[in-house]
mmCIF file of C-alpha atoms and ligand atoms in Angstrom:
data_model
loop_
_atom_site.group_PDB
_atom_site.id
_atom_site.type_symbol
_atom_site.label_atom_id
_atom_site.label_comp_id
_atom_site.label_asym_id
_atom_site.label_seq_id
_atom_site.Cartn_x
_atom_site.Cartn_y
_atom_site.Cartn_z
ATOM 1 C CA UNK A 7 13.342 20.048 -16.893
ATOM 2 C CA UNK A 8 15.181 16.632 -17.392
ATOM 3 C CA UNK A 9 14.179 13.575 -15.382
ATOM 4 C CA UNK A 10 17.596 12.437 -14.753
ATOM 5 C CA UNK A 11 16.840 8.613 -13.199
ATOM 6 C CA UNK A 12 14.889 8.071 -17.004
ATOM 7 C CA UNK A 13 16.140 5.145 -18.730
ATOM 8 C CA UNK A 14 17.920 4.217 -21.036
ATOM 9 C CA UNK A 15 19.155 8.046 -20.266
ATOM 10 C CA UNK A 16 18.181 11.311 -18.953
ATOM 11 C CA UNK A 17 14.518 12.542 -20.793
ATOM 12 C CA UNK A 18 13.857 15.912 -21.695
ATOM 13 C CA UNK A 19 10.273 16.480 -20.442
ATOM 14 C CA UNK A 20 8.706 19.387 -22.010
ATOM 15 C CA UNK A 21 5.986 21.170 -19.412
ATOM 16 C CA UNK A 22 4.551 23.250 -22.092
ATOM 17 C CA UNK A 23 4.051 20.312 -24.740
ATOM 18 C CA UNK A 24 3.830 16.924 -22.800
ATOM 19 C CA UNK A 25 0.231 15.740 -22.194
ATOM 20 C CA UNK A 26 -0.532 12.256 -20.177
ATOM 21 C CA UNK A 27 -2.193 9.241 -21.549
ATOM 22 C CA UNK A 28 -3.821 6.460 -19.527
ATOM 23 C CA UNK A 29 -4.756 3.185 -21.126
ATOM 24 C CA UNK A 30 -7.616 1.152 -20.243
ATOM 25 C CA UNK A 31 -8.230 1.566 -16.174
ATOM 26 C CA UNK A 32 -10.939 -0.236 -16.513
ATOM 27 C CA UNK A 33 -13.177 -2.692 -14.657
ATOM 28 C CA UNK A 34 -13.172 -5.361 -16.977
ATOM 29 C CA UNK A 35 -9.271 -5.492 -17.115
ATOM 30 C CA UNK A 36 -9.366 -4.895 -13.004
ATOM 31 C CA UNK A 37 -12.282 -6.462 -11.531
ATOM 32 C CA UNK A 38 -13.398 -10.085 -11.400
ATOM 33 C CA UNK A 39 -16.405 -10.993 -14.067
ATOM 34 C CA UNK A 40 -14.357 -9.081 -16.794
ATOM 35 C CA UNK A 41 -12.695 -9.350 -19.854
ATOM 36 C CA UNK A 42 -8.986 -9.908 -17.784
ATOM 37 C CA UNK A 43 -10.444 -12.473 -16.311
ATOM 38 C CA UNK A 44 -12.170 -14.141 -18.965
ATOM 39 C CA UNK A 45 -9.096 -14.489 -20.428
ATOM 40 C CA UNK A 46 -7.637 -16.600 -17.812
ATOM 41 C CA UNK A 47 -5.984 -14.146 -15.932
ATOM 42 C CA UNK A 48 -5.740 -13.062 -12.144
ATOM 43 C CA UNK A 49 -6.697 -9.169 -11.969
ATOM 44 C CA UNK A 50 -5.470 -8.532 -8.664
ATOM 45 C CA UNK A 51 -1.673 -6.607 -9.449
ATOM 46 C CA UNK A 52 -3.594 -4.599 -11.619
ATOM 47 C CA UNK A 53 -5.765 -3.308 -8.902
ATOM 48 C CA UNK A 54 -2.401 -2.363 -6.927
ATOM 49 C CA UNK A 55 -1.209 0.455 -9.398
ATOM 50 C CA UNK A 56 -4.539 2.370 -8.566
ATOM 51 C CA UNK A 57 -3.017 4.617 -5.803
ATOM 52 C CA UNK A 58 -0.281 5.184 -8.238
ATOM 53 C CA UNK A 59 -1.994 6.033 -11.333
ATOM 54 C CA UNK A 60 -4.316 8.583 -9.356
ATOM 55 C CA UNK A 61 -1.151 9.993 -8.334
ATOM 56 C CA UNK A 62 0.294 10.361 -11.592
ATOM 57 C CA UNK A 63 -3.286 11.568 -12.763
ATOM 58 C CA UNK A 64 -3.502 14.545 -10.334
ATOM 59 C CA UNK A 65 0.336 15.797 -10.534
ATOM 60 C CA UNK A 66 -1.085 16.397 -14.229
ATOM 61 C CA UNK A 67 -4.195 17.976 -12.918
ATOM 62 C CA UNK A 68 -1.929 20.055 -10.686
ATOM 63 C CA UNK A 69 0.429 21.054 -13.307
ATOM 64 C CA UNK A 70 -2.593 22.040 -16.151
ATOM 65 C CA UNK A 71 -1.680 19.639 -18.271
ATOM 66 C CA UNK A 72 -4.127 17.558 -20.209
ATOM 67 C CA UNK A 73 -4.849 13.666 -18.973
ATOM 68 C CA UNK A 74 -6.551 11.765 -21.676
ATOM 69 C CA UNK A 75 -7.838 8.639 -21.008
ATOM 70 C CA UNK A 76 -8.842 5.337 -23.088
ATOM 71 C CA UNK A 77 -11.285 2.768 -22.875
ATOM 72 C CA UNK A 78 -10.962 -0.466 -24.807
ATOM 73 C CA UNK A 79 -14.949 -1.542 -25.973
ATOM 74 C CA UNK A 80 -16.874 -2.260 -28.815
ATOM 75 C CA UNK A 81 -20.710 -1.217 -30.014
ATOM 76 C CA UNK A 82 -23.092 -3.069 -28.924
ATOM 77 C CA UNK A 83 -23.731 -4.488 -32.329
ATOM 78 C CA UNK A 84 -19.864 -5.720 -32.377
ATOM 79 C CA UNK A 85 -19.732 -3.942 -35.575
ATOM 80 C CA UNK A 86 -15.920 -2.655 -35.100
ATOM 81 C CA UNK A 87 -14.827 -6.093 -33.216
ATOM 82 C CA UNK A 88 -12.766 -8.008 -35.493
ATOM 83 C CA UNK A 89 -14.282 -11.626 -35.439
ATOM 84 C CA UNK A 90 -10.719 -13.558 -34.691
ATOM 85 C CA UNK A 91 -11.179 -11.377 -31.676
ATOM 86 C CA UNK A 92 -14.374 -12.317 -30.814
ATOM 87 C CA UNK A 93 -13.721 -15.739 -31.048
ATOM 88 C CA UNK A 94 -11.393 -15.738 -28.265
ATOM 89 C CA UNK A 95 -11.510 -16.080 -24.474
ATOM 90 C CA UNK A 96 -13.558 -18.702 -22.671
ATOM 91 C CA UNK A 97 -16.940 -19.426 -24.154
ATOM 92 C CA UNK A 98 -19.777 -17.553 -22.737
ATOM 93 C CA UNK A 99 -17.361 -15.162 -21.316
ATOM 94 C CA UNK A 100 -16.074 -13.390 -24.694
ATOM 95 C CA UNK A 101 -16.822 -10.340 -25.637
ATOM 96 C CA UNK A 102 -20.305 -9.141 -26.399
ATOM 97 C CA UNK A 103 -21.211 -12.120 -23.665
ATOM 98 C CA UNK A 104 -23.453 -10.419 -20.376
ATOM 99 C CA UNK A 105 -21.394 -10.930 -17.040
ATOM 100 C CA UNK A 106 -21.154 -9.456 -13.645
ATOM 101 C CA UNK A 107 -20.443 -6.352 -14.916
ATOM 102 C CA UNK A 108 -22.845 -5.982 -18.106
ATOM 103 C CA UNK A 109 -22.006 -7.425 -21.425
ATOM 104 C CA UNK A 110 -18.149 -7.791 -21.465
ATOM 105 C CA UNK A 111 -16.056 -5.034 -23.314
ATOM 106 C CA UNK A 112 -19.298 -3.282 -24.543
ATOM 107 C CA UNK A 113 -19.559 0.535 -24.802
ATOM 108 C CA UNK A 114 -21.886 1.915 -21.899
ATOM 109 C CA UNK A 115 -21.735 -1.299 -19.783
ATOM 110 C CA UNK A 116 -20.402 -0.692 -16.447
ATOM 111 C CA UNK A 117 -17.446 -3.358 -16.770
ATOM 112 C CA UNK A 118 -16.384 -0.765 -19.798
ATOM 113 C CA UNK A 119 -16.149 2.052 -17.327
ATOM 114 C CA UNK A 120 -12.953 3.435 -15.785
ATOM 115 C CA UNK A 121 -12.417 2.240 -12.360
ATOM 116 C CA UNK A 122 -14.130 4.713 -9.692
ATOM 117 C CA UNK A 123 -10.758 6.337 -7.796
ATOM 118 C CA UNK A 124 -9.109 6.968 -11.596
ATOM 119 C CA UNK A 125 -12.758 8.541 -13.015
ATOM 120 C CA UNK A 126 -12.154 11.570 -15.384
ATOM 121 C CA UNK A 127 -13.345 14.739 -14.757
ATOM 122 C CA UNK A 128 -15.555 16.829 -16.888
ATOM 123 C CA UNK A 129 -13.816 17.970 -19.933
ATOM 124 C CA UNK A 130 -10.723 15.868 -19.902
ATOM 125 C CA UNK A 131 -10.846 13.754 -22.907
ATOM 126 C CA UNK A 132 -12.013 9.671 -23.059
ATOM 127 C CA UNK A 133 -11.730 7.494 -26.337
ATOM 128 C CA UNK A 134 -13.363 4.711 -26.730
ATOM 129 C CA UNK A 135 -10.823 2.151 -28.701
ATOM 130 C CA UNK A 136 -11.580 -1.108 -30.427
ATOM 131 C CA UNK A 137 -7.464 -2.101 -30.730
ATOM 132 C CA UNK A 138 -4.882 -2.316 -28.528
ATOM 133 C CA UNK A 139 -3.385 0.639 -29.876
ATOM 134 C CA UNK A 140 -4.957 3.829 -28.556
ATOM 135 C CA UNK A 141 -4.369 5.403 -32.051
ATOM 136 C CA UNK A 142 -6.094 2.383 -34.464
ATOM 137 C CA UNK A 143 -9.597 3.835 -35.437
ATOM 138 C CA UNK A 144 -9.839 6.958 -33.038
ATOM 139 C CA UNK A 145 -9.414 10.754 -33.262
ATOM 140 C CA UNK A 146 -6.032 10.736 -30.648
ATOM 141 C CA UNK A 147 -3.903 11.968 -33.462
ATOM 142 C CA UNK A 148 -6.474 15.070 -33.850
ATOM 143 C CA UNK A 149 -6.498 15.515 -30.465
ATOM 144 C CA UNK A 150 -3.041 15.419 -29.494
ATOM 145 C CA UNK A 151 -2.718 17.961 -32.660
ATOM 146 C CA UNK A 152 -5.312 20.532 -31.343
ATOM 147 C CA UNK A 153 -3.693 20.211 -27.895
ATOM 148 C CA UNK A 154 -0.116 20.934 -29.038
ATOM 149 C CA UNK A 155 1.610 17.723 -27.706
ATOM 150 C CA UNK A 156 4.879 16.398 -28.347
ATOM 151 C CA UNK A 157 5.719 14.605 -25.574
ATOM 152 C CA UNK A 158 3.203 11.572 -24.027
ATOM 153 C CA UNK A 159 3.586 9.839 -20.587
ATOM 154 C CA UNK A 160 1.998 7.003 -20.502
ATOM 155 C CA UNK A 161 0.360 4.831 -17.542
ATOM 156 C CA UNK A 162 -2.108 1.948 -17.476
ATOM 157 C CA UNK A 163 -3.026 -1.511 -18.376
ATOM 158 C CA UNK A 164 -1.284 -3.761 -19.716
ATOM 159 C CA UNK A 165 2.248 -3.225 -20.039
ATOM 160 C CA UNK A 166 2.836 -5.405 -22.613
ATOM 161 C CA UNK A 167 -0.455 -5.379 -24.852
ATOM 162 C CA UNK A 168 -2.526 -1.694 -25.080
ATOM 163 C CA UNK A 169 0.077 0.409 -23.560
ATOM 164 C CA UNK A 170 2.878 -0.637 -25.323
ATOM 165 C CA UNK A 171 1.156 -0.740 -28.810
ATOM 166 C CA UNK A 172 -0.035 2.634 -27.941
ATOM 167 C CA UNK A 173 3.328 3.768 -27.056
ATOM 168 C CA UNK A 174 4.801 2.172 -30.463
ATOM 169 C CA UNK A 175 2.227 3.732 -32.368
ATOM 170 C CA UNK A 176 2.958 7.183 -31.223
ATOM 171 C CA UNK A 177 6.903 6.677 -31.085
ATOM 172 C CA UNK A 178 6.333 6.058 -35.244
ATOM 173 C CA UNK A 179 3.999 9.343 -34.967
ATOM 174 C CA UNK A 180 7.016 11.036 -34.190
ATOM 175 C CA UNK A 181 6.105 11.152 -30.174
ATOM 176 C CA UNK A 182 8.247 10.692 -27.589
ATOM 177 C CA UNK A 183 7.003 8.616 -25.208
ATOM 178 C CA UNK A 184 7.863 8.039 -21.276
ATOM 179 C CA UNK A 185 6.114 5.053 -19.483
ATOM 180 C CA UNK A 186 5.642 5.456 -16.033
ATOM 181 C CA UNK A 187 6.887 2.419 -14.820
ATOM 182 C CA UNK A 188 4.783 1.871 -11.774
ATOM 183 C CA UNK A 189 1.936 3.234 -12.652
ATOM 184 C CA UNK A 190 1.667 0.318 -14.988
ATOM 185 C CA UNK A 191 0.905 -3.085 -14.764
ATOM 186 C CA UNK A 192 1.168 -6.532 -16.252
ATOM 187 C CA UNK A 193 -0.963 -10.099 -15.914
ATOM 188 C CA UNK A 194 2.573 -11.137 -16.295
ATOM 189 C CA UNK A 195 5.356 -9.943 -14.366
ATOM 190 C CA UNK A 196 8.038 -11.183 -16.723
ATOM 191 C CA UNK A 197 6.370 -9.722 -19.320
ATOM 192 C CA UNK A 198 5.822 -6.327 -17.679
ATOM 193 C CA UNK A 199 9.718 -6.663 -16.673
ATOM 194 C CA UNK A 200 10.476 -7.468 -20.646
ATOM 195 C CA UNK A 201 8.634 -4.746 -22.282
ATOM 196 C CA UNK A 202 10.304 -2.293 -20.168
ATOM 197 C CA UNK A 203 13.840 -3.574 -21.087
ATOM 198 C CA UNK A 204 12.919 -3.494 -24.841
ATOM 199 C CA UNK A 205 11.557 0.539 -24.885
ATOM 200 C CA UNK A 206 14.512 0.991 -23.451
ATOM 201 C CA UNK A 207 16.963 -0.786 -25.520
ATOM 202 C CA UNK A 208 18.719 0.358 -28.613
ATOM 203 C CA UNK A 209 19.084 3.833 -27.092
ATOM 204 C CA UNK A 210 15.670 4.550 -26.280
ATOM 205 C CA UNK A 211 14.126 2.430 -29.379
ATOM 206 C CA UNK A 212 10.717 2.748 -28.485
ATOM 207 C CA UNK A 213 11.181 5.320 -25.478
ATOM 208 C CA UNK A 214 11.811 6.382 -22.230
ATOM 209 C CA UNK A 215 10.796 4.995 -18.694
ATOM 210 C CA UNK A 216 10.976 6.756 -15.559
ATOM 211 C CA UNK A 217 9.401 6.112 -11.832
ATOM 212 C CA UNK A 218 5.907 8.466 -11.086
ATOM 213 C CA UNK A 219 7.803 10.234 -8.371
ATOM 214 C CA UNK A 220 10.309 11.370 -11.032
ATOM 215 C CA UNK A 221 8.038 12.496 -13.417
ATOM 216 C CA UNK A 222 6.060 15.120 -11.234
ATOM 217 C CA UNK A 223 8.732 16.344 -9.628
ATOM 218 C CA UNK A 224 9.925 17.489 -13.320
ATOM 219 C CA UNK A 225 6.309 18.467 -13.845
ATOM 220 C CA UNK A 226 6.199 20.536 -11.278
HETATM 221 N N1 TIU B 13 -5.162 -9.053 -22.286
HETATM 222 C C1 TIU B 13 -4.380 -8.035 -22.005
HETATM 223 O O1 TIU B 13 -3.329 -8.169 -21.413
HETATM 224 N N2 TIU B 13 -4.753 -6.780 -22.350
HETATM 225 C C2 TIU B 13 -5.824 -6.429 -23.112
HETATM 226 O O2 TIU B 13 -6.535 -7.249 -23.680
HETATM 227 N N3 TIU B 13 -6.093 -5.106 -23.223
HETATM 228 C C3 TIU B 13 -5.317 -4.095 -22.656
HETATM 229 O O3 TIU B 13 -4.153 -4.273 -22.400
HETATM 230 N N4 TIU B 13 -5.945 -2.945 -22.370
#
């Protein structure tokens, strides 16, 4: 069934093949004490695509398709955090650093978690990622092999950094990829805005976007 109000032009979706991926709904990107925040940035519009991406989520639930979701952390020991990334963020609020939420960006710490209303359900896969991209140093390419995917929706946080990275990484993977457009969500609004204008561009360079409404009403 084609989503016809996709941009840059009508997309394809595939019900038997497409599988949806949500990036790093997490409380340390969402909540105050966190990594987001560390980093000088004001979670709240992050916290307003919630509704949205639990939409998006059970439409995929609905349909039997598989929702995989990521979590960016590190060990404990920090042994997969690159140190030019540890070094940044205010000091005493980087990562490996205890906070409101447990030692921020750490595997196992509650800040790590995926907010509450978004929580996976038994049996739906979760990978833990140390990049930005979803597919740097993880098993998604297995998984998205065993599970017969072709086609990858995207949602999550944020726009510009994990979720487009991911979605780059898997448009070289030979993916194509469709971010939901408001069921994702930016510190920066003009970046958010910018990052959908250049997936678009070219002819669909990096992919497709389409509205969550859209999407499940294809899915369906
Ligand atoms: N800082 C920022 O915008 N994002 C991240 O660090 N990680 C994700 O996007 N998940």
């Amino acid at each position: 069934m084609a989503i016809a109000s996709a941009l840059p032009f009508p997309f394809a979706l595939d019900t038997s093949r497409v599988g949806l991926v949500v990036i790093d709904m997490q409380r340390d990107f969402l909540e105050p004490g966190g990594f987001g925040e560390s980093l000088g940035n004001d979670v709240r519009p992050l916290q307003a695509i919630v509704p949205t991406v639990a939409t998006l989520i059970a439409g995929f639930r609905q349909a039997g398709r598989p929702v995989i979701h990521t979590r960016e952390c590190h060990a404990p020991d920090l042994s997969d955090c690159p140190q030019p990334k540890l070094a940044r963020g205010a000091p005493g609020m980087r990562i490996g650093d205890p906070g409101p939420m447990g030692r921020i960006l750490i595997r196992g710490e509650p800040g790590a978690e995926i907010v509450p209303e978004l929580a996976p359900l038994p049996g739906e896969i979760v990978l833990d990622k140390p990049g930005k991209g979803a597919f740097h140093a993880t098993p998604l390419q297995a998984e998205l092999r065993r599970l017969g995917l072709t086609q990858l929706v995207l949602a999550g946080v944020t726009t510009e950094v994990c979720v487009q990275t991911t979605m780059r990484e898997a448009n070289d993977r030979g993916y194509e990829c469709l971010l939901a457009q408001d069921a994702t969500e930016s510190y920066f609004p003009e970046f958010k805005a910018a990052t959908l204008a250049m997936i678009r561009a070219q002819g669909a360079i990096v992919g497709w976007t389409a509205g969550t409404d859209a999407i499940l009403e294809a899915l369906a």
